[in-house]
JSON list of C-alpha atoms in Angstrom, two decimals:
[
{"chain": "A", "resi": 1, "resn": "UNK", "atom": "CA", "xyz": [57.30, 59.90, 110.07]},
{"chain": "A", "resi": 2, "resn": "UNK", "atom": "CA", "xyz": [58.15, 57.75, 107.08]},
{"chain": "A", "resi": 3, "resn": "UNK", "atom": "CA", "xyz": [61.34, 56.37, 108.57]},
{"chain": "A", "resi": 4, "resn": "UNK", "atom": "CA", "xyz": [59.81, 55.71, 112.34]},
{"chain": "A", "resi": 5, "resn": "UNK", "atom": "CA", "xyz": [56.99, 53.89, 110.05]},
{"chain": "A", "resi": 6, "resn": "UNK", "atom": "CA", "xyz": [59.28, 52.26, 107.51]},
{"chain": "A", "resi": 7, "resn": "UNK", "atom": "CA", "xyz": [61.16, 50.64, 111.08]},
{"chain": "A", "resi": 8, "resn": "UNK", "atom": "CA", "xyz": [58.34, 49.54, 112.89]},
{"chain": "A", "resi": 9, "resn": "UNK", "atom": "CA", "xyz": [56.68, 48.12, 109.80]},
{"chain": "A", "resi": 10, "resn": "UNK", "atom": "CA", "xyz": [59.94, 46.48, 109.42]},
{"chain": "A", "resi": 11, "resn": "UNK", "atom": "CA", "xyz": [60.06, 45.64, 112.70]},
{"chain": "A", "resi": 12, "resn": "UNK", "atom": "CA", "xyz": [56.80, 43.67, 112.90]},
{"chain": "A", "resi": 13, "resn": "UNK", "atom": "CA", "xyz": [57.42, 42.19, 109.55]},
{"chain": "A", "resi": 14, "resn": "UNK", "atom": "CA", "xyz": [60.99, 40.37, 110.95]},
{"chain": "A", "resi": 15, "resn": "UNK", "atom": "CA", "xyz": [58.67, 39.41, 113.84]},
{"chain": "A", "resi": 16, "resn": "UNK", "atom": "CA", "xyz": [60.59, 41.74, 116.06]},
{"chain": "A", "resi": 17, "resn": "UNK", "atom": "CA", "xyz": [57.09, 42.55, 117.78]},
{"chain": "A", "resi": 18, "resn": "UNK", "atom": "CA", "xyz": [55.04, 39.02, 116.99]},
{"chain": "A", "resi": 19, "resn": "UNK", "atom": "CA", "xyz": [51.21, 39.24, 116.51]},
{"chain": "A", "resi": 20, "resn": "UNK", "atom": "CA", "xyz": [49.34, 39.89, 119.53]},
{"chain": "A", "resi": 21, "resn": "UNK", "atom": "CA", "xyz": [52.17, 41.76, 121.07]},
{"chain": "A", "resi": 22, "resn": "UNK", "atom": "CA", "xyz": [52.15, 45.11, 121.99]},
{"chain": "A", "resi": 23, "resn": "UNK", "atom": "CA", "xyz": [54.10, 47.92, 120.57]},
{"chain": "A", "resi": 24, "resn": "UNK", "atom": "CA", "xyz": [56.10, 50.78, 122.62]},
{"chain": "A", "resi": 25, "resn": "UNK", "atom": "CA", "xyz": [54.36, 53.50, 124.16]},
{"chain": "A", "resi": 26, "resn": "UNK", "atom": "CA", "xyz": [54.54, 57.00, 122.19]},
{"chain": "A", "resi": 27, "resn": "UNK", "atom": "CA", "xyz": [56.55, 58.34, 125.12]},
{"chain": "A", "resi": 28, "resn": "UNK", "atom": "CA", "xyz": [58.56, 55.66, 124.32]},
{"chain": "A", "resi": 29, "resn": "UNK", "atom": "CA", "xyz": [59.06, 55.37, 120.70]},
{"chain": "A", "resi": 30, "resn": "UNK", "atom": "CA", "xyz": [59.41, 59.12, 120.67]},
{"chain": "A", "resi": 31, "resn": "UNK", "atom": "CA", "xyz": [62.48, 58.76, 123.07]},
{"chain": "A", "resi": 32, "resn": "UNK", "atom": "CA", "xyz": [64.06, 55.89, 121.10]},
{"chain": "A", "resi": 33, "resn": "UNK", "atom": "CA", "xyz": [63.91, 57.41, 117.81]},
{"chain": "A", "resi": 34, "resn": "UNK", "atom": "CA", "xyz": [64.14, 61.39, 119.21]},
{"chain": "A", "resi": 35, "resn": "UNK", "atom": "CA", "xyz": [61.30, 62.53, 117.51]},
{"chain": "A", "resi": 36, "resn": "UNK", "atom": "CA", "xyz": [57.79, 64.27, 118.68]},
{"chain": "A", "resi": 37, "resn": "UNK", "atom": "CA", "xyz": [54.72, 62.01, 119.96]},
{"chain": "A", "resi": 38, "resn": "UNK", "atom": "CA", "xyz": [52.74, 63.62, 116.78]},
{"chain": "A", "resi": 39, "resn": "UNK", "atom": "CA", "xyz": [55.37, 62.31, 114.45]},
{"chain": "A", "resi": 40, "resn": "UNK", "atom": "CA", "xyz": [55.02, 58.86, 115.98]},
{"chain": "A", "resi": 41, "resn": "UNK", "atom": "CA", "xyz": [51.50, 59.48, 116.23]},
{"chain": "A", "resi": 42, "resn": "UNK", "atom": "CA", "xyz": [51.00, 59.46, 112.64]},
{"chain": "A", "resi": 43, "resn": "UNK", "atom": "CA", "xyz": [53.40, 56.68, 112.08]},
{"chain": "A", "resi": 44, "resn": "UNK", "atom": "CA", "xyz": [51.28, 54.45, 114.40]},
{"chain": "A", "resi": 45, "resn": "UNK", "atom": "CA", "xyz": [47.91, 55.51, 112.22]},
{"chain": "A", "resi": 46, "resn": "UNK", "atom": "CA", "xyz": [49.91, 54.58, 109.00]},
{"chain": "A", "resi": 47, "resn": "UNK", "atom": "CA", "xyz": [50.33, 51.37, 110.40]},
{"chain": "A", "resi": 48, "resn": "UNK", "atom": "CA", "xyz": [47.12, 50.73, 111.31]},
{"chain": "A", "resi": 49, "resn": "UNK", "atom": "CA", "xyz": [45.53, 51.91, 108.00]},
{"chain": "A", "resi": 50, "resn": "UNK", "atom": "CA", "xyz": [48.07, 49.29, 106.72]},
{"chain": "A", "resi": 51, "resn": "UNK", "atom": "CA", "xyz": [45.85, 46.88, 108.84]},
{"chain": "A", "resi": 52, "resn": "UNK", "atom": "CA", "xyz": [49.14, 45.57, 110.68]},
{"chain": "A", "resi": 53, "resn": "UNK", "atom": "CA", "xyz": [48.12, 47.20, 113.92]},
{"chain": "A", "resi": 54, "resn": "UNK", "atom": "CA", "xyz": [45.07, 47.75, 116.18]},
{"chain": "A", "resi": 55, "resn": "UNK", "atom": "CA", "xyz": [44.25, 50.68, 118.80]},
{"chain": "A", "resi": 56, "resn": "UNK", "atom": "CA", "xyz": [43.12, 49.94, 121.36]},
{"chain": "A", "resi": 57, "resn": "UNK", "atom": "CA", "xyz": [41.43, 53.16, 123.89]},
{"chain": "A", "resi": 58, "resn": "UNK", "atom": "CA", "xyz": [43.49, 53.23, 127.30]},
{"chain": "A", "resi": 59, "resn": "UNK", "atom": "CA", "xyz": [45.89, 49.91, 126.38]},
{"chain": "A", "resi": 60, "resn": "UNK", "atom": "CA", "xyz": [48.01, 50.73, 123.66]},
{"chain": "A", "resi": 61, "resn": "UNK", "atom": "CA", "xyz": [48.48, 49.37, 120.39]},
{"chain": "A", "resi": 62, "resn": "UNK", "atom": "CA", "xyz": [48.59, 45.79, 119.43]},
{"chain": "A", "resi": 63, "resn": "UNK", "atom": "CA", "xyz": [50.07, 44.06, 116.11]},
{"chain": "A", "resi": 64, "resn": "UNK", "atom": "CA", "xyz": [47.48, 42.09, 114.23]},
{"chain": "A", "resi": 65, "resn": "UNK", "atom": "CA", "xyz": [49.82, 40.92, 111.33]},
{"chain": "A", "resi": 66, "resn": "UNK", "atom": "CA", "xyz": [52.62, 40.38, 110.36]},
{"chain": "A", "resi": 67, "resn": "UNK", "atom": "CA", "xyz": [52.56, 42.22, 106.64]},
{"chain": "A", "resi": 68, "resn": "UNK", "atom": "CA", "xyz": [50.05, 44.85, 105.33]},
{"chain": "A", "resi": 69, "resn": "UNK", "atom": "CA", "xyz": [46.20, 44.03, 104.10]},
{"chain": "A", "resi": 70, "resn": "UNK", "atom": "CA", "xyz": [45.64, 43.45, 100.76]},
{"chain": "A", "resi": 71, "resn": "UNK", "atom": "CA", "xyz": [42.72, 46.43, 101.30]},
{"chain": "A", "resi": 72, "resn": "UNK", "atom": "CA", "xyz": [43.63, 49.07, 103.80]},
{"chain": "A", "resi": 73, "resn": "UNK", "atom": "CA", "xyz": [40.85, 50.60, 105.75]},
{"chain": "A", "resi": 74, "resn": "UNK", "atom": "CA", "xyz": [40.30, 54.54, 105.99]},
{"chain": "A", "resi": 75, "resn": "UNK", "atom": "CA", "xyz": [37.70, 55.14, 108.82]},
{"chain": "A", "resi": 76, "resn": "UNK", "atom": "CA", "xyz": [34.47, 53.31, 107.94]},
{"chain": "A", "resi": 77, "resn": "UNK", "atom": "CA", "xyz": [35.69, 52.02, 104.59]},
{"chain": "A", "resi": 78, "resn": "UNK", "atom": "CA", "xyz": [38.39, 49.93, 102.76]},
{"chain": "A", "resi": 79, "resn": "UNK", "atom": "CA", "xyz": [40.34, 51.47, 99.94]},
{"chain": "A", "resi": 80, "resn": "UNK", "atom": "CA", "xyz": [39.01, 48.82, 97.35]},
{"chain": "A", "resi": 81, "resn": "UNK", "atom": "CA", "xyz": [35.15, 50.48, 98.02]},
{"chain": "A", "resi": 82, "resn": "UNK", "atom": "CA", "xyz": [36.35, 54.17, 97.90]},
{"chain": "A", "resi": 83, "resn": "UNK", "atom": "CA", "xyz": [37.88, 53.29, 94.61]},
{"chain": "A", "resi": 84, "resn": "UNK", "atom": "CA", "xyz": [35.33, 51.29, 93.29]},
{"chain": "A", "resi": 85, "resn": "UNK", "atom": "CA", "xyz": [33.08, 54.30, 94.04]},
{"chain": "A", "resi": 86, "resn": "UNK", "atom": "CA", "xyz": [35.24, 57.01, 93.20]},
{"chain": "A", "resi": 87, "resn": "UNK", "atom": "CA", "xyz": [35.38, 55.19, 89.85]},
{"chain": "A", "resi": 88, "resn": "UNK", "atom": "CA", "xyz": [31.59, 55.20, 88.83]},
{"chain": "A", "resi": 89, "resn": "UNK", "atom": "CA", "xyz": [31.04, 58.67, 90.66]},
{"chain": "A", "resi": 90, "resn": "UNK", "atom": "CA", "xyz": [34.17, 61.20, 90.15]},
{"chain": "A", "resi": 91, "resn": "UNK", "atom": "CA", "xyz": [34.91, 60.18, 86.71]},
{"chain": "A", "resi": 92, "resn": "UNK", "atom": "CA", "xyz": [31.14, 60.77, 85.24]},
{"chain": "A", "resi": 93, "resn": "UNK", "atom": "CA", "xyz": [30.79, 63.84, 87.59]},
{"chain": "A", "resi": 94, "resn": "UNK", "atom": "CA", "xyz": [34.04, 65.19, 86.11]},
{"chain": "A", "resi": 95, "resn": "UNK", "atom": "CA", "xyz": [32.25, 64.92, 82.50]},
{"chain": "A", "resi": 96, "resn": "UNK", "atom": "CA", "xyz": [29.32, 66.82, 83.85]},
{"chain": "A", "resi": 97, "resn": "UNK", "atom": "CA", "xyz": [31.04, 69.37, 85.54]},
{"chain": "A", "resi": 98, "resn": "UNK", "atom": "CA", "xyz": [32.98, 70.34, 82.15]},
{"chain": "A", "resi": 99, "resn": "UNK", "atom": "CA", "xyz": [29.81, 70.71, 80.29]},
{"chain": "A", "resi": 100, "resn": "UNK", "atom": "CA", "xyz": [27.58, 72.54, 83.60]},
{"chain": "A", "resi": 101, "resn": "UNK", "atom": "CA", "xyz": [30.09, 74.27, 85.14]},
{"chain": "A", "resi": 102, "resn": "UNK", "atom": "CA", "xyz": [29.45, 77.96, 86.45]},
{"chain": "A", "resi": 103, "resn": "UNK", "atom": "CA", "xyz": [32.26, 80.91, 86.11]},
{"chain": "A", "resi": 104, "resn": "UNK", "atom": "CA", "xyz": [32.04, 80.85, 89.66]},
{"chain": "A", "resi": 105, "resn": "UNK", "atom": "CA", "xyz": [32.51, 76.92, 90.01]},
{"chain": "A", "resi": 106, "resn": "UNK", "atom": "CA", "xyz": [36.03, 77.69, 87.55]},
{"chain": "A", "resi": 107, "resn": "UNK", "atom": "CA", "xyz": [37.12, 80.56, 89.72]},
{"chain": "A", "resi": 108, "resn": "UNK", "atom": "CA", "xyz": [36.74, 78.70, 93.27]},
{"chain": "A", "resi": 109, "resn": "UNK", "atom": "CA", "xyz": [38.58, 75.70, 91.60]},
{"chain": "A", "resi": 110, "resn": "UNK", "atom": "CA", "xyz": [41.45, 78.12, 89.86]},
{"chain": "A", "resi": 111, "resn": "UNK", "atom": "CA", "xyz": [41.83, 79.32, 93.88]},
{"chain": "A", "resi": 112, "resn": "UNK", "atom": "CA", "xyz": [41.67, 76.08, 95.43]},
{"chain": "A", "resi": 113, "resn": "UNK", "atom": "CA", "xyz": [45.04, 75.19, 92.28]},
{"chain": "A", "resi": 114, "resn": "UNK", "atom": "CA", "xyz": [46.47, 78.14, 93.98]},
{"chain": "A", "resi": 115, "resn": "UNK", "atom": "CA", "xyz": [46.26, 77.39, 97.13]},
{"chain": "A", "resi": 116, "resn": "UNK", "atom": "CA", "xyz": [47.35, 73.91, 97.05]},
{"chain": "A", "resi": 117, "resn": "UNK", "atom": "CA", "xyz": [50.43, 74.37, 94.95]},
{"chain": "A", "resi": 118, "resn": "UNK", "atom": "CA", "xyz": [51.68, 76.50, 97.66]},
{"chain": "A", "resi": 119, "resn": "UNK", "atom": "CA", "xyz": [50.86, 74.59, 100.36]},
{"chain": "A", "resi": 120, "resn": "UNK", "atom": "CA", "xyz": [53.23, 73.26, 102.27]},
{"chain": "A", "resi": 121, "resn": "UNK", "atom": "CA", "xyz": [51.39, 71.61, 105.66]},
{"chain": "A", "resi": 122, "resn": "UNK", "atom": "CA", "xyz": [50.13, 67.71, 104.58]},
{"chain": "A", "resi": 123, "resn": "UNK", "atom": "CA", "xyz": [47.05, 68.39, 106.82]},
{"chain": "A", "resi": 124, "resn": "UNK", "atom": "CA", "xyz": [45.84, 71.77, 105.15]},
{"chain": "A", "resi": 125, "resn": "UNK", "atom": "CA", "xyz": [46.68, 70.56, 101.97]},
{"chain": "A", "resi": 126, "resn": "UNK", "atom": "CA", "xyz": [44.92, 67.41, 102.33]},
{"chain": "A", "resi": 127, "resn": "UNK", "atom": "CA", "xyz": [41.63, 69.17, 103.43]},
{"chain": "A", "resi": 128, "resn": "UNK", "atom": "CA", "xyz": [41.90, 71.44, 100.36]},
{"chain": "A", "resi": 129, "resn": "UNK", "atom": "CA", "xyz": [42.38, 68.22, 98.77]},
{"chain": "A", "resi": 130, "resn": "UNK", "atom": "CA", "xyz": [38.48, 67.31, 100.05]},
{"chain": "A", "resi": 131, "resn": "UNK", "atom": "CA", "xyz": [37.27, 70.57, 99.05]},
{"chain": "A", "resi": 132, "resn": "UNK", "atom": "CA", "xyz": [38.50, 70.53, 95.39]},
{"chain": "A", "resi": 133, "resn": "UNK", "atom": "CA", "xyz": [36.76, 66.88, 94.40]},
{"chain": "A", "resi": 134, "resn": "UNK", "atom": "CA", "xyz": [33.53, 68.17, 96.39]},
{"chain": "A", "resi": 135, "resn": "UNK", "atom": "CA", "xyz": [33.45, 71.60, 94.16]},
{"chain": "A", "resi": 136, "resn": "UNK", "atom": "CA", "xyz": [33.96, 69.30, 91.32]},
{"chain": "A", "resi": 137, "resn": "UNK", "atom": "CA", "xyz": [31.10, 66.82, 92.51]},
{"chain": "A", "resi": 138, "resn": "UNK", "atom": "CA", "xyz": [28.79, 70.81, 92.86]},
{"chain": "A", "resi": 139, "resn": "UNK", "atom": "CA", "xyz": [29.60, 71.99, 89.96]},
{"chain": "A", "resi": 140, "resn": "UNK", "atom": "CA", "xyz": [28.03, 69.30, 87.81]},
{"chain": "A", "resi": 141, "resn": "UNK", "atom": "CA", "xyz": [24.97, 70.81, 88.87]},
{"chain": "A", "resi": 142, "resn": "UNK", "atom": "CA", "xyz": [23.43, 67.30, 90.36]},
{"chain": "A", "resi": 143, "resn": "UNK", "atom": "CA", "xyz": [23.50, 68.23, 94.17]},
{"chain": "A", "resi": 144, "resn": "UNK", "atom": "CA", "xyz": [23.34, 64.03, 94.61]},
{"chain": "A", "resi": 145, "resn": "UNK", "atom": "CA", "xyz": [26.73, 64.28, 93.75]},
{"chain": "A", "resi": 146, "resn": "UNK", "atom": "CA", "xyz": [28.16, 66.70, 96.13]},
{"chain": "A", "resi": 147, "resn": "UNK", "atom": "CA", "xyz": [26.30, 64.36, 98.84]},
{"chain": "A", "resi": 148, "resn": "UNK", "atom": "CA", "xyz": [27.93, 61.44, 97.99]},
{"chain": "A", "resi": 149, "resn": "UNK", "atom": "CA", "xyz": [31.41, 62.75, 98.23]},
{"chain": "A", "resi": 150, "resn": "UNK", "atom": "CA", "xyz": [30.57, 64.90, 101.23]},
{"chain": "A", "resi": 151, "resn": "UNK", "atom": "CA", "xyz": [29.49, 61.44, 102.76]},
{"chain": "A", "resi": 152, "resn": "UNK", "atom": "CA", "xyz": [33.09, 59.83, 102.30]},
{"chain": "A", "resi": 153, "resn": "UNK", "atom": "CA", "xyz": [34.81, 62.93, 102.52]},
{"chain": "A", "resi": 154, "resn": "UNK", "atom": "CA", "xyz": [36.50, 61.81, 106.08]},
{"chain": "A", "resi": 155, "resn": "UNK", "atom": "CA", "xyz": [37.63, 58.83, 104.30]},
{"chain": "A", "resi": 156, "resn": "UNK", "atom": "CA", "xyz": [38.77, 60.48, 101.02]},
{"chain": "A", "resi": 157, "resn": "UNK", "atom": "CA", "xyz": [40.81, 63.22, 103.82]},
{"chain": "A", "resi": 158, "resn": "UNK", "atom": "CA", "xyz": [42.62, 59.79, 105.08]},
{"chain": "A", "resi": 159, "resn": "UNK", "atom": "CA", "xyz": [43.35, 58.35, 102.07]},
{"chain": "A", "resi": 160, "resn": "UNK", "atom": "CA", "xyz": [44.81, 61.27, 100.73]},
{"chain": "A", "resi": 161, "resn": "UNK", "atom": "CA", "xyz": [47.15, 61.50, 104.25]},
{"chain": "A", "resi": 162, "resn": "UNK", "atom": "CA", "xyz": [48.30, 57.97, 103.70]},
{"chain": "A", "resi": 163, "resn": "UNK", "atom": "CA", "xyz": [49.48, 58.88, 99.76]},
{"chain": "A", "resi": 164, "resn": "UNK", "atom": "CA", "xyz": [51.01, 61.65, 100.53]},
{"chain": "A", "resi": 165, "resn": "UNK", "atom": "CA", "xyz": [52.77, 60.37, 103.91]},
{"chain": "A", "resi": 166, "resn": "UNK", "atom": "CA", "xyz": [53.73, 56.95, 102.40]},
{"chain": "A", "resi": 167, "resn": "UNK", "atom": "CA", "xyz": [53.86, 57.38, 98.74]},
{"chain": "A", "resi": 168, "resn": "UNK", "atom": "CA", "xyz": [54.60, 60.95, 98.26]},
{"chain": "A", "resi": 169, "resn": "UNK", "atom": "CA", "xyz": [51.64, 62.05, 96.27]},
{"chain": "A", "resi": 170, "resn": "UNK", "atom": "CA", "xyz": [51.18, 65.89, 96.38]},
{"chain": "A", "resi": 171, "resn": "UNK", "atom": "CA", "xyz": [53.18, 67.20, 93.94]},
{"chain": "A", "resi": 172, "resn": "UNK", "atom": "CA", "xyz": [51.88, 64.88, 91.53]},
{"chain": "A", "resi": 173, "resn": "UNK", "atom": "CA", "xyz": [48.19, 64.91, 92.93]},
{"chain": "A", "resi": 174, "resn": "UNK", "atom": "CA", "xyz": [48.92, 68.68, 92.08]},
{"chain": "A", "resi": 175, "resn": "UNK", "atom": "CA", "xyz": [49.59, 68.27, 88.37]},
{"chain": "A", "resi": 176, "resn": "UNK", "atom": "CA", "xyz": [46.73, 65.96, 87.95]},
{"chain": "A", "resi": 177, "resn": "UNK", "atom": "CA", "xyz": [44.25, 68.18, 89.75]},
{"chain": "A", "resi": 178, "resn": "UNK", "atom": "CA", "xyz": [45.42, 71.01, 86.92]},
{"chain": "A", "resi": 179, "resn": "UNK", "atom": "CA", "xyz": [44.62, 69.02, 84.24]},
{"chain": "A", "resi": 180, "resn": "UNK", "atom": "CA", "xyz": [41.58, 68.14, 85.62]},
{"chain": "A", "resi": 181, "resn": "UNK", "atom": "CA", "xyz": [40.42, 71.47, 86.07]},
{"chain": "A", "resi": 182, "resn": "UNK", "atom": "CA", "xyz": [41.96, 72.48, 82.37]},
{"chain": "A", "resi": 183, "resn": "UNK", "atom": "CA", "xyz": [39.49, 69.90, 80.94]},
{"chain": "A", "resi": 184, "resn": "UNK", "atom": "CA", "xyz": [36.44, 71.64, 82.75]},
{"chain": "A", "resi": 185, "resn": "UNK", "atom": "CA", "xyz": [37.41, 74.82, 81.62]},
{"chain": "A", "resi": 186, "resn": "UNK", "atom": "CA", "xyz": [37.46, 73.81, 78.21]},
{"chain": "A", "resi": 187, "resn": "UNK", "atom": "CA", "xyz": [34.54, 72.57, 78.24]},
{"chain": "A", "resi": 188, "resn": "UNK", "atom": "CA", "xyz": [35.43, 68.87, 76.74]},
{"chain": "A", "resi": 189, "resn": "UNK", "atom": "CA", "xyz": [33.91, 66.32, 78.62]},
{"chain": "A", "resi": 190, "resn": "UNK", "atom": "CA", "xyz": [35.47, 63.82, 76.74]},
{"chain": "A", "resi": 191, "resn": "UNK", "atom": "CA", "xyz": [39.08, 65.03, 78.28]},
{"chain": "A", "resi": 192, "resn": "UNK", "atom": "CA", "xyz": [37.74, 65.75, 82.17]},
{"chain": "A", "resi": 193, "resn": "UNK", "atom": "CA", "xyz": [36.39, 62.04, 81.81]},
{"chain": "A", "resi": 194, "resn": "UNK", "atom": "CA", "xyz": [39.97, 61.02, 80.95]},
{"chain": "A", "resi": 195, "resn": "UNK", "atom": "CA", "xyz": [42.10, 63.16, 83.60]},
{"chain": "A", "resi": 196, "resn": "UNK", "atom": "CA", "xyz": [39.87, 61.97, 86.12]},
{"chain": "A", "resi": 197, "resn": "UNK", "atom": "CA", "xyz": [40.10, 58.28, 85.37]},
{"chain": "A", "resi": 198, "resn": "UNK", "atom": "CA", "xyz": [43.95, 58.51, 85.08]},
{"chain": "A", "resi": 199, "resn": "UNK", "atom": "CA", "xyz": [44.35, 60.71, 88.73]},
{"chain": "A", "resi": 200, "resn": "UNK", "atom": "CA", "xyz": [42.10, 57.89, 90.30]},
{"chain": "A", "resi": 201, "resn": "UNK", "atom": "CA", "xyz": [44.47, 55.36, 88.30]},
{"chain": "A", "resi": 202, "resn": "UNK", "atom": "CA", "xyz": [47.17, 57.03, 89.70]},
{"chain": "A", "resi": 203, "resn": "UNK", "atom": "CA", "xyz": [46.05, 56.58, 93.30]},
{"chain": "A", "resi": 204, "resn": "UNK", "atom": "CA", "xyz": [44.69, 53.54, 93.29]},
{"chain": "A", "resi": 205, "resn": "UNK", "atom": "CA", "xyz": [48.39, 52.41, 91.78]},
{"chain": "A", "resi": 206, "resn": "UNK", "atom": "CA", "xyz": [50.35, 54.16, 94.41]},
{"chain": "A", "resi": 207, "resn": "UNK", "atom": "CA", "xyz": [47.89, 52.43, 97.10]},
{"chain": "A", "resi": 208, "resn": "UNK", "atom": "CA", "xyz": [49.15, 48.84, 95.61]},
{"chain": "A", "resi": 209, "resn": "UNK", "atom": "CA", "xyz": [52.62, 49.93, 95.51]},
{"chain": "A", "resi": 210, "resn": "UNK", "atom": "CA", "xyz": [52.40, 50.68, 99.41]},
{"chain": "A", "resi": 211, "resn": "UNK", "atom": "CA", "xyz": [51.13, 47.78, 100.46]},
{"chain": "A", "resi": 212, "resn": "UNK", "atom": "CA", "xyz": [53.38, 45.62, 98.11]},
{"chain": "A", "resi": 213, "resn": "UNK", "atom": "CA", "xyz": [56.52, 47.77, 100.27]},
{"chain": "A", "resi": 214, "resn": "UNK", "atom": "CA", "xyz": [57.43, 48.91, 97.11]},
{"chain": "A", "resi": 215, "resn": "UNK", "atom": "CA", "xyz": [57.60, 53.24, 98.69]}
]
């Protein structure tokens, strides 16, 4: 997926396909670089979360610039308003959940660890992903919280896709996540506060280095 994406991105950047033009079919870009449609499929949605490409139901896709936006969109929102809000809501709810959490909050997120260090399909993984920041948002014991996230959780699910697609995020998402959940177990707010605000540092970083063509 990363190579069919890294060529048509380069593609449309050397004005190979020029704005307003229309890409290949996936029956056809699946041919030329022998690969499945779902491969190309996600190459196509990395493009368009790049905001370089459009969809369009029934006609194909169409190029709508010749580089990557400054702000990619994920669904309903751009990556600079998930950040923003992930900012002002994870990294507080991180402090809470370190000083509310339950034994059973710690137990579901020493599983979820589990689970996602030995996953190995980007799609489970990334919905595991979801769950872990939402059991984080429940277990600061402010059900506004869990609400919130749940409300951008579609979003947060295609974020997380592009990272790991583009900038290969999971094992290091993985690591972060851990230290995360060591700080809530310890009870030190001070230190889930901090883990938090350097995973979301980390993202938001490997977002600018995507769109900069630096992966």
């Amino acid at each position: 997926m990363e190579a069919v994406l890294a060529h048509l991105r380069s593609a449309i950047e050397r004005g190979a396909y020029p704005v307003g033009g229309k890409l290949p079919s996936e029956a056809a870009l699946s041919r030329e670089f022998e690969v499945s449609r779902s491969v190309v499929r996600e190459a196509l949605r990395g493009l368009q979360a790049l905001g370089m490409t459009e969809s369009k139901t029934g006609k194909g896709t169409f190029v709508t610039a010749t580089g990557p936006a400054d702000n990619p969109t994920f669904g309903p929102y751009s990556a600079r308003d998930l950040i923003e809000v992930r900012r002002h809501v994870e990294i507080p709810v991180a402090g809470y959940a370190a000083v509310r959490r339950s034994q059973d909050d710690l137990d579901l997120l020493g599983h979820l660890l589990e689970r996602m260090d030995a996953e190995t399909d980007n799609t489970a993984w990334v919905a595991l992903d979801s769950l872990f920041h939402i059991t984080i948002a429940q277990a600061s014991g402010n059900p506004v919280f869990g609400k919130v996230i749940e409300e951008i959780r579609d979003a947060l699910a295609r974020q997380s896709a592009f990272l790991n697609q583009l900038g290969g995020r999971r094992v290091r998402s993985n690591v972060e996540h851990r230290a995360i959940v060591t700080a809530i177990e310890n009870g030190s707010e001070t230190e889930a506060v901090a883990a938090m605000t350097a995973h979301l540092t980390h993202v938001e970083a490997t977002l600018t280095s995507i769109v900069n063509g630096d992966q």
